[in-house]
PDB file of N, CA and C in Angstrom:
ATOM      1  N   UNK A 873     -11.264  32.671  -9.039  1.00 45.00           N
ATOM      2  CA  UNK A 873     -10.211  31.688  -9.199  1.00 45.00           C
ATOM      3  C   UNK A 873      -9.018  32.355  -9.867  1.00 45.00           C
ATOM      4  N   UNK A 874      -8.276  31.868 -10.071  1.00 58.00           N
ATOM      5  CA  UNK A 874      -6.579  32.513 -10.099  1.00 58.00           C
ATOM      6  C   UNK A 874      -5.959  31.616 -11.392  1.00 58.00           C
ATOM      7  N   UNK A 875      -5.835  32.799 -11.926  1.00 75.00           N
ATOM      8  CA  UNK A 875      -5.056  32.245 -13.539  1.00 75.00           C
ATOM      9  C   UNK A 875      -4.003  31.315 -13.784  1.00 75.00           C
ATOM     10  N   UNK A 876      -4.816  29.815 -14.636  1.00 85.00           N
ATOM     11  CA  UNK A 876      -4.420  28.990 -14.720  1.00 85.00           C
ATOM     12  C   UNK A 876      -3.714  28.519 -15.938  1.00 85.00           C
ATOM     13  N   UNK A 877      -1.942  28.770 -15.676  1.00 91.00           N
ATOM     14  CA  UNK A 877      -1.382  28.598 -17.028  1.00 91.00           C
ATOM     15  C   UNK A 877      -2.077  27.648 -17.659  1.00 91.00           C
ATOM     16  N   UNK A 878      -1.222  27.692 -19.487  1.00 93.00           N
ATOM     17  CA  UNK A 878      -1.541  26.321 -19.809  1.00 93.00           C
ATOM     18  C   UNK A 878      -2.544  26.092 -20.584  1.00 93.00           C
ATOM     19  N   UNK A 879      -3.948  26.627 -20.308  1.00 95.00           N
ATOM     20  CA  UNK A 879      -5.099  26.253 -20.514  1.00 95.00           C
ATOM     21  C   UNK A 879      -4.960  26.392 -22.411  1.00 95.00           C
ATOM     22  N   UNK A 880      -5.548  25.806 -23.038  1.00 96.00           N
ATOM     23  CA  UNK A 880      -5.222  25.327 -24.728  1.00 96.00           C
ATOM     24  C   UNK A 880      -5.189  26.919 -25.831  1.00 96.00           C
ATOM     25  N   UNK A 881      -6.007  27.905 -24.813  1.00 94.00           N
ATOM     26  CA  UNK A 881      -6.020  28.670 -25.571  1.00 94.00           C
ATOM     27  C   UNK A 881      -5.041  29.961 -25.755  1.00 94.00           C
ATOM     28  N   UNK A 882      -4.418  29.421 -24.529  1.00 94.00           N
ATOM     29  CA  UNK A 882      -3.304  30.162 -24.504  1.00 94.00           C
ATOM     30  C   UNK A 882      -1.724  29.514 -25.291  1.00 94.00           C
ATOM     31  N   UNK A 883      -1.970  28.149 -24.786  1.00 95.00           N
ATOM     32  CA  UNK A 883      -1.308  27.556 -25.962  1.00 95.00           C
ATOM     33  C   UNK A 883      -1.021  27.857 -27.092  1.00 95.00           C
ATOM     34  N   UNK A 884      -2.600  27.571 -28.019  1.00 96.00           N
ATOM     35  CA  UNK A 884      -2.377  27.590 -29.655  1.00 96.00           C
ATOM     36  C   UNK A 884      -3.553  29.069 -29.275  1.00 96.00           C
ATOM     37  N   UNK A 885      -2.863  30.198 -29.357  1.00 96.00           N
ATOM     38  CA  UNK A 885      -3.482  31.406 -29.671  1.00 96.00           C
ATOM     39  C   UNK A 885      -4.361  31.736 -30.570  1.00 96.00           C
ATOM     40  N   UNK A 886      -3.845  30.933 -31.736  1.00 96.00           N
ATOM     41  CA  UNK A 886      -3.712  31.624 -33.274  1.00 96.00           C
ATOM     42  C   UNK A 886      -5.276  30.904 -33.974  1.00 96.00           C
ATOM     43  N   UNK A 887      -5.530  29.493 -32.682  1.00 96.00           N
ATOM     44  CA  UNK A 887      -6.083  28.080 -32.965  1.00 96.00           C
ATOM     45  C   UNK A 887      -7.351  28.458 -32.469  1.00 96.00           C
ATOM     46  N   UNK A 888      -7.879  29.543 -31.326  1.00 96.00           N
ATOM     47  CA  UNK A 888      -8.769  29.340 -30.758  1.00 96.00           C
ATOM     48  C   UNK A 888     -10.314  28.843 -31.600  1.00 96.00           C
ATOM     49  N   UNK A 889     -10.321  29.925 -32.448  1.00 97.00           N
ATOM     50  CA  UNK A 889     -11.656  29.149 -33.128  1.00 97.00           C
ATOM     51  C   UNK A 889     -11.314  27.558 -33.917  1.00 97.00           C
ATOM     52  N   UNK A 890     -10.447  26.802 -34.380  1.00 97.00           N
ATOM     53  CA  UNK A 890     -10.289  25.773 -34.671  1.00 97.00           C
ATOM     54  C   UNK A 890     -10.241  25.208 -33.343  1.00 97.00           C
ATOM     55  N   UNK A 891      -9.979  25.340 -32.277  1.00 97.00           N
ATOM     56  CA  UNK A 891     -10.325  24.567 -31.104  1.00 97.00           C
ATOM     57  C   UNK A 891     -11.647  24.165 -31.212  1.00 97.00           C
ATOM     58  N   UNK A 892     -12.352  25.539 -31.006  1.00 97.00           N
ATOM     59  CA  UNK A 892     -13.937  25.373 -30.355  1.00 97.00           C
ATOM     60  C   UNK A 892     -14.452  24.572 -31.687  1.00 97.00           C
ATOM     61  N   UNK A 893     -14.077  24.787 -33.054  1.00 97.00           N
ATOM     62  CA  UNK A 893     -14.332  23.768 -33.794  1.00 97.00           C
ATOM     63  C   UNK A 893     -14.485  22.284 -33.895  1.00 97.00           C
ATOM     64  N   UNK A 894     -13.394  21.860 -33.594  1.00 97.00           N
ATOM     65  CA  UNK A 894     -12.928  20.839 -33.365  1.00 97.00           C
ATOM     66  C   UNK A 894     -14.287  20.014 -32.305  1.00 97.00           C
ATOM     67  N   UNK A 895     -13.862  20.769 -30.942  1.00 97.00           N
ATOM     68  CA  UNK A 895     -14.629  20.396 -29.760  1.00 97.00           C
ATOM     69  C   UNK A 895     -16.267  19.583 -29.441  1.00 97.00           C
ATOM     70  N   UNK A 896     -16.638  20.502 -30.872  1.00 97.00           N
ATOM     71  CA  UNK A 896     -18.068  20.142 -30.995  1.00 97.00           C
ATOM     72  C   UNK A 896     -18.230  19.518 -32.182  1.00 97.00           C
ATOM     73  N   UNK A 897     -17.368  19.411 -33.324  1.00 97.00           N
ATOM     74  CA  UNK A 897     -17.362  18.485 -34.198  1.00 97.00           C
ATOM     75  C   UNK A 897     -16.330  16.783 -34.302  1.00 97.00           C
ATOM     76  N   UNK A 898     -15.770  16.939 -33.149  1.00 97.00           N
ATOM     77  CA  UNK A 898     -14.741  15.697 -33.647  1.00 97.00           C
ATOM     78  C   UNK A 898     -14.752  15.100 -32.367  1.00 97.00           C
ATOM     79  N   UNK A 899     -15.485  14.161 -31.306  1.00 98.00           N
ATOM     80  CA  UNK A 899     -15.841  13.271 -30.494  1.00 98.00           C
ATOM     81  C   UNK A 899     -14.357  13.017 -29.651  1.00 98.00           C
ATOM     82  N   UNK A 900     -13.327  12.467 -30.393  1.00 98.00           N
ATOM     83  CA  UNK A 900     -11.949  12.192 -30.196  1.00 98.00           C
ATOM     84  C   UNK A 900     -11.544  13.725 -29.615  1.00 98.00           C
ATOM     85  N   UNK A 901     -11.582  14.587 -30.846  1.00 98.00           N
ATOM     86  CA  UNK A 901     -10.227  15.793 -30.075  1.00 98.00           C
ATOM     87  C   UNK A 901     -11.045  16.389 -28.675  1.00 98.00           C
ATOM     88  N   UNK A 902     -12.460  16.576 -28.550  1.00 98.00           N
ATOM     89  CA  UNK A 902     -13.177  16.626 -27.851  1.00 98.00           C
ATOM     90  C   UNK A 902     -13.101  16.062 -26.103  1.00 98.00           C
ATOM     91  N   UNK A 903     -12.238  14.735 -26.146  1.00 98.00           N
ATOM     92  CA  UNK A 903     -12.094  14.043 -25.200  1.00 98.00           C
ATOM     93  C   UNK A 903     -10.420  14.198 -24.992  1.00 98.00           C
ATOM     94  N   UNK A 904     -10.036  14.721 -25.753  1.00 98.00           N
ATOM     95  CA  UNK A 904      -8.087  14.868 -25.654  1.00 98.00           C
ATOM     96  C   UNK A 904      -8.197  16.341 -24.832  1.00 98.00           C
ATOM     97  N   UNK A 905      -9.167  17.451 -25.142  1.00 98.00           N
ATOM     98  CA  UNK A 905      -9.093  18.570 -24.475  1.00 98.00           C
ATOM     99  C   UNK A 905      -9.867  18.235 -23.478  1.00 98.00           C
ATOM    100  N   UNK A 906     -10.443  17.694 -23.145  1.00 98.00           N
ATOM    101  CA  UNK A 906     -11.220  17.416 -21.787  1.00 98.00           C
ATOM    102  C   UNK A 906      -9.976  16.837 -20.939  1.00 98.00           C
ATOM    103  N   UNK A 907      -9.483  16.064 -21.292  1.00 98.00           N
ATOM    104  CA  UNK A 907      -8.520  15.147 -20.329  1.00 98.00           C
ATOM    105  C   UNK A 907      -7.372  16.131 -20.125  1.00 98.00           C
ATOM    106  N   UNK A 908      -6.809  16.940 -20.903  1.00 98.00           N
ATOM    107  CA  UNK A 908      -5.829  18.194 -21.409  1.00 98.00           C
ATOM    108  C   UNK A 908      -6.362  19.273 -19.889  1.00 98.00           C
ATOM    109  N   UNK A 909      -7.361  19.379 -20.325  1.00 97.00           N
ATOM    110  CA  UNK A 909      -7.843  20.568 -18.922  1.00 97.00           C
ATOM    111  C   UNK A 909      -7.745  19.932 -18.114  1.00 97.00           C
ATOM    112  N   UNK A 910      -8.274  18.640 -17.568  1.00 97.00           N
ATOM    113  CA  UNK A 910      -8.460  18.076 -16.138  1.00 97.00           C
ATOM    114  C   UNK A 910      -7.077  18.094 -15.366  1.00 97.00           C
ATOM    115  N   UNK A 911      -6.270  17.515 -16.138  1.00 97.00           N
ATOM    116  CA  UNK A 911      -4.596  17.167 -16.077  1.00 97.00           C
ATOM    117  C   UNK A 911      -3.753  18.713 -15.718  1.00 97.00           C
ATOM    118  N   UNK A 912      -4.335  19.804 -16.510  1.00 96.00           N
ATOM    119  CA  UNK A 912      -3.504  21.061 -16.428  1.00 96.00           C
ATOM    120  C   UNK A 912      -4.138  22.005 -15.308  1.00 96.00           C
ATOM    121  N   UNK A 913      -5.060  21.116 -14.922  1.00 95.00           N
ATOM    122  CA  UNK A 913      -5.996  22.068 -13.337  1.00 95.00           C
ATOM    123  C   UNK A 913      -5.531  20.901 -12.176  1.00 95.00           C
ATOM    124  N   UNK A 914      -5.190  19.890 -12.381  1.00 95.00           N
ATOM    125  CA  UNK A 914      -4.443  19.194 -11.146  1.00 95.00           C
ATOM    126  C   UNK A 914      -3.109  19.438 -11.160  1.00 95.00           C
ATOM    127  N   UNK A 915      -2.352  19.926 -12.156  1.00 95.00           N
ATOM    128  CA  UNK A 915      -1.229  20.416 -11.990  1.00 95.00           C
ATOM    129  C   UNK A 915      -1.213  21.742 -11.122  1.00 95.00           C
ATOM    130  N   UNK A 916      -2.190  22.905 -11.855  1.00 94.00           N
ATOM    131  CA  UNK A 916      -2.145  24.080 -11.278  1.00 94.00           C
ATOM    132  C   UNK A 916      -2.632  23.899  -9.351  1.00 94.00           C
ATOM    133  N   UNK A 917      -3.094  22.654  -9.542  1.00 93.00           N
ATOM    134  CA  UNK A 917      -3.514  22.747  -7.772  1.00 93.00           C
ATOM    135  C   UNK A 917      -2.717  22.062  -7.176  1.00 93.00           C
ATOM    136  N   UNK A 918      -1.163  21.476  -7.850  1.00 92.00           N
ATOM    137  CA  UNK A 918      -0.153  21.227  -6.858  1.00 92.00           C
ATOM    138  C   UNK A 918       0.726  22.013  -6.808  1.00 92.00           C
ATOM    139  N   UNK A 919       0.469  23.073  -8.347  1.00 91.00           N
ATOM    140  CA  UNK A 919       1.607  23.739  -8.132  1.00 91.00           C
ATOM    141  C   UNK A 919       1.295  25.274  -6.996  1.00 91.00           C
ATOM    142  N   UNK A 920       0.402  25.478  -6.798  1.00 90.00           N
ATOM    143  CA  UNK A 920      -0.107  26.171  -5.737  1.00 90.00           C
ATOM    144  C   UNK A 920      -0.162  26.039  -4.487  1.00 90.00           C
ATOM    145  N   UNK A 921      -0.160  24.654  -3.865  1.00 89.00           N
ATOM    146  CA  UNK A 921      -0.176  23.987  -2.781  1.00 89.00           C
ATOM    147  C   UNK A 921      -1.242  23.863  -2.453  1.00 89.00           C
ATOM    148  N   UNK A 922      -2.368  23.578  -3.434  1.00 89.00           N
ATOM    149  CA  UNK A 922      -3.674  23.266  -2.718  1.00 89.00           C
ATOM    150  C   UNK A 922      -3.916  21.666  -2.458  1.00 89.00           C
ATOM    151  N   UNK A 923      -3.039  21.585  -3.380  1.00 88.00           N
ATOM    152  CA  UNK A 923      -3.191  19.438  -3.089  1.00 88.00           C
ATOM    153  C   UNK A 923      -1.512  18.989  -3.378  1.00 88.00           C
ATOM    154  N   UNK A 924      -1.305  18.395  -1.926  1.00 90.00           N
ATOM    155  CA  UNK A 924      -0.537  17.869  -1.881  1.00 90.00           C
ATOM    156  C   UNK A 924      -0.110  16.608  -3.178  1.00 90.00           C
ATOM    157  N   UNK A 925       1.192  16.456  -3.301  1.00 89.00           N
ATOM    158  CA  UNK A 925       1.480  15.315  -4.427  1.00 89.00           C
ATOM    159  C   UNK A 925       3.198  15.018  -3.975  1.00 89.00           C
ATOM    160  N   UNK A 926       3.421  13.858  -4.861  1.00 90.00           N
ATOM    161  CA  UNK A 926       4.659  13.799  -4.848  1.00 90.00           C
ATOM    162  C   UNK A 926       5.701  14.481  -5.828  1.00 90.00           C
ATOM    163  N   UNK A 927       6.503  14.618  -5.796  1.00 92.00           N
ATOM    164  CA  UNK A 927       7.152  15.019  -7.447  1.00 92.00           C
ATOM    165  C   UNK A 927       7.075  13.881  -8.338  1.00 92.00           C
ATOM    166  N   UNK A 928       7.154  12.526  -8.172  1.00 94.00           N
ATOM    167  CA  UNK A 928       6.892  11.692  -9.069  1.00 94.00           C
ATOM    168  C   UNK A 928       5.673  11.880  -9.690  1.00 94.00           C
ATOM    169  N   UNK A 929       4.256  12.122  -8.668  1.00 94.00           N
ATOM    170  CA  UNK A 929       3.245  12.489  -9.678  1.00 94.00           C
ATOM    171  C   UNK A 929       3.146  13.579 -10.270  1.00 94.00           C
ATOM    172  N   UNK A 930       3.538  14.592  -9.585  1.00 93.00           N
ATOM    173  CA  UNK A 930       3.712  16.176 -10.784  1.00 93.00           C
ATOM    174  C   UNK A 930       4.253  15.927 -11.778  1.00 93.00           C
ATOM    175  N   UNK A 931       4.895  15.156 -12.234  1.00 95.00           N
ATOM    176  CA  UNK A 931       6.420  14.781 -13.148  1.00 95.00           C
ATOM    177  C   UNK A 931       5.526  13.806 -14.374  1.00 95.00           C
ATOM    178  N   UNK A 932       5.101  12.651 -13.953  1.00 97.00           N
ATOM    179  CA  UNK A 932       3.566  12.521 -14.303  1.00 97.00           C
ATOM    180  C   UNK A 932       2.653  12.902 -14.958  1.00 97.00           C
ATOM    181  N   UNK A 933       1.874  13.711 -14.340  1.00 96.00           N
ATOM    182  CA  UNK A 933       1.076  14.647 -14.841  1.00 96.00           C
ATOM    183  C   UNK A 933       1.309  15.297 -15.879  1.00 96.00           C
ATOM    184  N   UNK A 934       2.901  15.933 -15.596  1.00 96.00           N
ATOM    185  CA  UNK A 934       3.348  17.068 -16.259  1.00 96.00           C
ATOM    186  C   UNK A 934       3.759  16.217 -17.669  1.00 96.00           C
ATOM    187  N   UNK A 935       4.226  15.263 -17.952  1.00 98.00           N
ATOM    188  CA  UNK A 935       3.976  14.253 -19.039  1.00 98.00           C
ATOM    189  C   UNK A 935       3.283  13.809 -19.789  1.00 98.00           C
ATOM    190  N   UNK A 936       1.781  13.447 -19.275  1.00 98.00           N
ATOM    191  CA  UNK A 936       0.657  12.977 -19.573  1.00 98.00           C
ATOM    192  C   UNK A 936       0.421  14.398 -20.364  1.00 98.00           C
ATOM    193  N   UNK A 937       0.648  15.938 -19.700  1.00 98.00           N
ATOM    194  CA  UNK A 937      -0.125  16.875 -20.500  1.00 98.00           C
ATOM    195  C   UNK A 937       0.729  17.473 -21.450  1.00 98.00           C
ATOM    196  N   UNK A 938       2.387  16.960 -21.634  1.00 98.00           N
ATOM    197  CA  UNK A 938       2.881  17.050 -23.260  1.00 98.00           C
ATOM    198  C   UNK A 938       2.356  16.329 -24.018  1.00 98.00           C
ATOM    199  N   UNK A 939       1.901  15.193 -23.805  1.00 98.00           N
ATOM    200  CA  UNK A 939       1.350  14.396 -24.647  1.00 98.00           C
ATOM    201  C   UNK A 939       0.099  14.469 -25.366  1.00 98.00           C
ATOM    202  N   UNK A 940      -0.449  14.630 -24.460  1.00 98.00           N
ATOM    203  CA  UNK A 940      -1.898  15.292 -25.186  1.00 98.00           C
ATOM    204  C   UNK A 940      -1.746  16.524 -26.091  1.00 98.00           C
ATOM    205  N   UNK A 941      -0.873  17.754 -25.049  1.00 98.00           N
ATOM    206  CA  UNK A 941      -0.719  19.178 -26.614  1.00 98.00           C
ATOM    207  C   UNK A 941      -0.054  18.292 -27.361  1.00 98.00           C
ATOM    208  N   UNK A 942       0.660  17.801 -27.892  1.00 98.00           N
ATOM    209  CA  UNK A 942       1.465  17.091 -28.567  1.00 98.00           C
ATOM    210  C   UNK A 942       0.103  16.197 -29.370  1.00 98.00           C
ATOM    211  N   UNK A 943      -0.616  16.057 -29.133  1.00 98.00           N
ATOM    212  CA  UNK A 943      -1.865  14.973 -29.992  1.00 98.00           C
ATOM    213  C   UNK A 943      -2.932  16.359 -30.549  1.00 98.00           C
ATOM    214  N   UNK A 944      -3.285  17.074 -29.559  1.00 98.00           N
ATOM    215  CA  UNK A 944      -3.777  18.232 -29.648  1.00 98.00           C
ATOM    216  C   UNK A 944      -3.381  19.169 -30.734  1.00 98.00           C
ATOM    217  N   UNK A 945      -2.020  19.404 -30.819  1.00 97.00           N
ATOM    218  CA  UNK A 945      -1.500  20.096 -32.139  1.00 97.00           C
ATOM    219  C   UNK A 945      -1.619  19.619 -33.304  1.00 97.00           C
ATOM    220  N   UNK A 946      -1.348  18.121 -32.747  1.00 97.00           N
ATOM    221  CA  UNK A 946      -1.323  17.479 -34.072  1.00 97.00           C
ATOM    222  C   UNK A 946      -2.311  17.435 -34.827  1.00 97.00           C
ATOM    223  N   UNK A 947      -3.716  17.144 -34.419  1.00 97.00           N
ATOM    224  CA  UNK A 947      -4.845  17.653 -34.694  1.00 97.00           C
ATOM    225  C   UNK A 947      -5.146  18.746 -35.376  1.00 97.00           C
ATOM    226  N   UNK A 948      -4.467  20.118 -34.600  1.00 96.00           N
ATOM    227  CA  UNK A 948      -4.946  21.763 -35.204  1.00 96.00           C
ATOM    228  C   UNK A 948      -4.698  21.630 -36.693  1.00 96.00           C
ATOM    229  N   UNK A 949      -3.298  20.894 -36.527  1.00 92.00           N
ATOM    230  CA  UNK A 949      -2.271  21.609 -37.421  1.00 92.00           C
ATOM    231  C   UNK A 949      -2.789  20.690 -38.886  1.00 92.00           C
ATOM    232  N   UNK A 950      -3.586  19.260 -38.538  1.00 93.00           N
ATOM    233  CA  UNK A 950      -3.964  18.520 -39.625  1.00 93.00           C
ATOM    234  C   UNK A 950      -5.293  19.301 -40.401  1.00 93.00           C
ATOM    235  N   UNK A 951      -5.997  19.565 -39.592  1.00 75.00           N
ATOM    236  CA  UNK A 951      -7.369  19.843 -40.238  1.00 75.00           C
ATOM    237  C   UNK A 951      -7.780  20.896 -40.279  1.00 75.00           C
TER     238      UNK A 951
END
């Protein structure tokens, strides 16, 4: 498979072990990076042309997954 920007750990570099922390201790951030990946691998498969979309839903998408890093950080950066 073919390198998929984006993904959290490329994000917060600095975060990776407070990620995997997080992941298996906190139920919530657990389900924000789950939804975070799903969202940033349907992006990477429109932005490739493997699945067709509209720009309204890329635009979308691409929203839904500031929001989450944006909840996601907020998280790192609290605990």
């Amino acid at each position: 498979m073919s390198h998929v920007p984006h993904e959290l750990a490329e994000e917060f570099p600095t975060q990776t072990d407070k990620i995997h922390e997080l992941k298996i201790g906190n139920a919530h951030f657990a389900k924000l990076a789950d939804q975070y990946h799903e969202i940033n691998r349907e992006i990477h498969r429109l932005e490739t042309g493997i699945e067709p979309a509209s720009e309204l839903r890329e635009t979308q998408l691409r929203k839904e997954r500031m929001t989450l890093k944006d909840m996601i950080s907020t998280m790192l950066w609290a605990s």
